[in-house]
């Protein structure tokens, strides 16, 4: 590990989602003591590959020599290397997402590289923007209740988070995918809004996700990766559903107060011209 202490803000942010859902990964790296080194991240990558048989690119220290290869960041990943900065929350959390959701991260990388090959590294397509938004700020929502989707469609945040608060982790559950959202969650006062892919699910599948199980992670990882590979998702940023994560019961202390859903700036009304794709069917 690095000699520098891991700079952790108020510790209670690790006691609630989304960071609490990553407790096993943090425990594997002992982040409460020192920053994990690139070598330790690599050791954990090898362990995961041996466990599930899913390949992941190597974590390599970002250096001038590495960047001198002239490759786009995504092209370098396609070649098997993720440029990773030492002692950096953003890159540490990105590594943890690679460890948990390797299929989805690989599908994103492949789709990005296909677009880069088509338009060049200096241009960005609408699909590339959508993929970047999801990679950085994405979440995956599983829902077994169409009425909850209807509330979400209308940005009825009071209904979704307050009147139907009993449905959370029973009929609807969320997995945070974007490492930038996880980084923002280190600041206890921040309101978190994710850009989401919605999946239709059974109550049993929602329960697996709500329990934060490896089985649930693997199921979601496979479904989202397949959708990305099929080209049915992330074609445009407007297809991503915004979800104020801070409204989910237990994710922010203020969500226990009904007035929060009228006062907080993260609960924005629906634009007149905004429509969302329906949840992806299994």
mmCIF file of N, CA and C in Angstrom, residues 146 149-150 153 197-200 232-233 239 241 275-281:
data_model
loop_
_atom_site.group_PDB
_atom_site.id
_atom_site.type_symbol
_atom_site.label_atom_id
_atom_site.label_comp_id
_atom_site.label_asym_id
_atom_site.label_seq_id
_atom_site.Cartn_x
_atom_site.Cartn_y
_atom_site.Cartn_z
ATOM 1 N N UNK A 146 -45.261 -2.014 -12.564
ATOM 2 C CA UNK A 146 -45.450 -0.978 -13.584
ATOM 3 C C UNK A 146 -45.955 0.344 -13.023
ATOM 4 N N UNK A 149 -43.044 2.492 -12.261
ATOM 5 C CA UNK A 149 -42.472 3.042 -13.493
ATOM 6 C C UNK A 149 -43.287 4.236 -13.968
ATOM 7 N N UNK A 150 -44.609 4.145 -13.837
ATOM 8 C CA UNK A 150 -45.470 5.259 -14.254
ATOM 9 C C UNK A 150 -45.197 6.502 -13.420
ATOM 10 N N UNK A 153 -41.971 7.844 -14.702
ATOM 11 C CA UNK A 153 -42.172 8.479 -16.006
ATOM 12 C C UNK A 153 -42.612 9.932 -15.862
ATOM 13 N N UNK A 197 -30.487 2.993 -16.489
ATOM 14 C CA UNK A 197 -31.089 1.983 -17.340
ATOM 15 C C UNK A 197 -32.069 1.217 -16.463
ATOM 16 N N UNK A 198 -33.298 1.057 -16.939
ATOM 17 C CA UNK A 198 -34.325 0.350 -16.177
ATOM 18 C C UNK A 198 -34.535 -1.049 -16.741
ATOM 19 N N UNK A 199 -34.643 -2.016 -15.851
ATOM 20 C CA UNK A 199 -34.865 -3.408 -16.222
ATOM 21 C C UNK A 199 -36.153 -3.908 -15.580
ATOM 22 N N UNK A 200 -37.020 -4.496 -16.379
ATOM 23 C CA UNK A 200 -38.172 -5.182 -15.806
ATOM 24 C C UNK A 200 -37.655 -6.435 -15.109
ATOM 25 N N UNK A 232 -29.231 -1.872 -28.303
ATOM 26 C CA UNK A 232 -30.580 -1.411 -27.984
ATOM 27 C C UNK A 232 -30.598 -0.339 -26.896
ATOM 28 N N UNK A 233 -29.444 -0.077 -26.283
ATOM 29 C CA UNK A 233 -29.367 0.911 -25.215
ATOM 30 C C UNK A 233 -28.181 1.847 -25.455
ATOM 31 N N UNK A 239 -32.057 8.994 -23.620
ATOM 32 C CA UNK A 239 -32.698 7.727 -23.293
ATOM 33 C C UNK A 239 -32.480 7.334 -21.838
ATOM 34 N N UNK A 241 -32.718 7.511 -17.938
ATOM 35 C CA UNK A 241 -33.705 8.041 -17.001
ATOM 36 C C UNK A 241 -32.998 8.679 -15.791
ATOM 37 N N UNK A 275 -39.624 11.990 -22.892
ATOM 38 C CA UNK A 275 -40.194 10.653 -22.807
ATOM 39 C C UNK A 275 -39.065 9.650 -22.625
ATOM 40 N N UNK A 276 -39.344 8.576 -21.926
ATOM 41 C CA UNK A 276 -38.316 7.594 -21.639
ATOM 42 C C UNK A 276 -38.683 6.225 -22.219
ATOM 43 N N UNK A 277 -37.674 5.451 -22.611
ATOM 44 C CA UNK A 277 -37.963 4.078 -23.047
ATOM 45 C C UNK A 277 -38.457 3.253 -21.854
ATOM 46 N N UNK A 278 -39.316 2.294 -22.137
ATOM 47 C CA UNK A 278 -39.832 1.436 -21.070
ATOM 48 C C UNK A 278 -38.739 0.464 -20.598
ATOM 49 N N UNK A 279 -38.868 -0.044 -19.378
ATOM 50 C CA UNK A 279 -37.842 -0.959 -18.859
ATOM 51 C C UNK A 279 -37.587 -2.136 -19.781
ATOM 52 N N UNK A 280 -36.336 -2.480 -19.888
ATOM 53 C CA UNK A 280 -35.917 -3.592 -20.743
ATOM 54 C C UNK A 280 -36.467 -4.905 -20.193
ATOM 55 N N UNK A 281 -37.054 -5.695 -21.070
ATOM 56 C CA UNK A 281 -37.595 -6.989 -20.668
ATOM 57 C C UNK A 281 -36.510 -8.054 -20.689
#
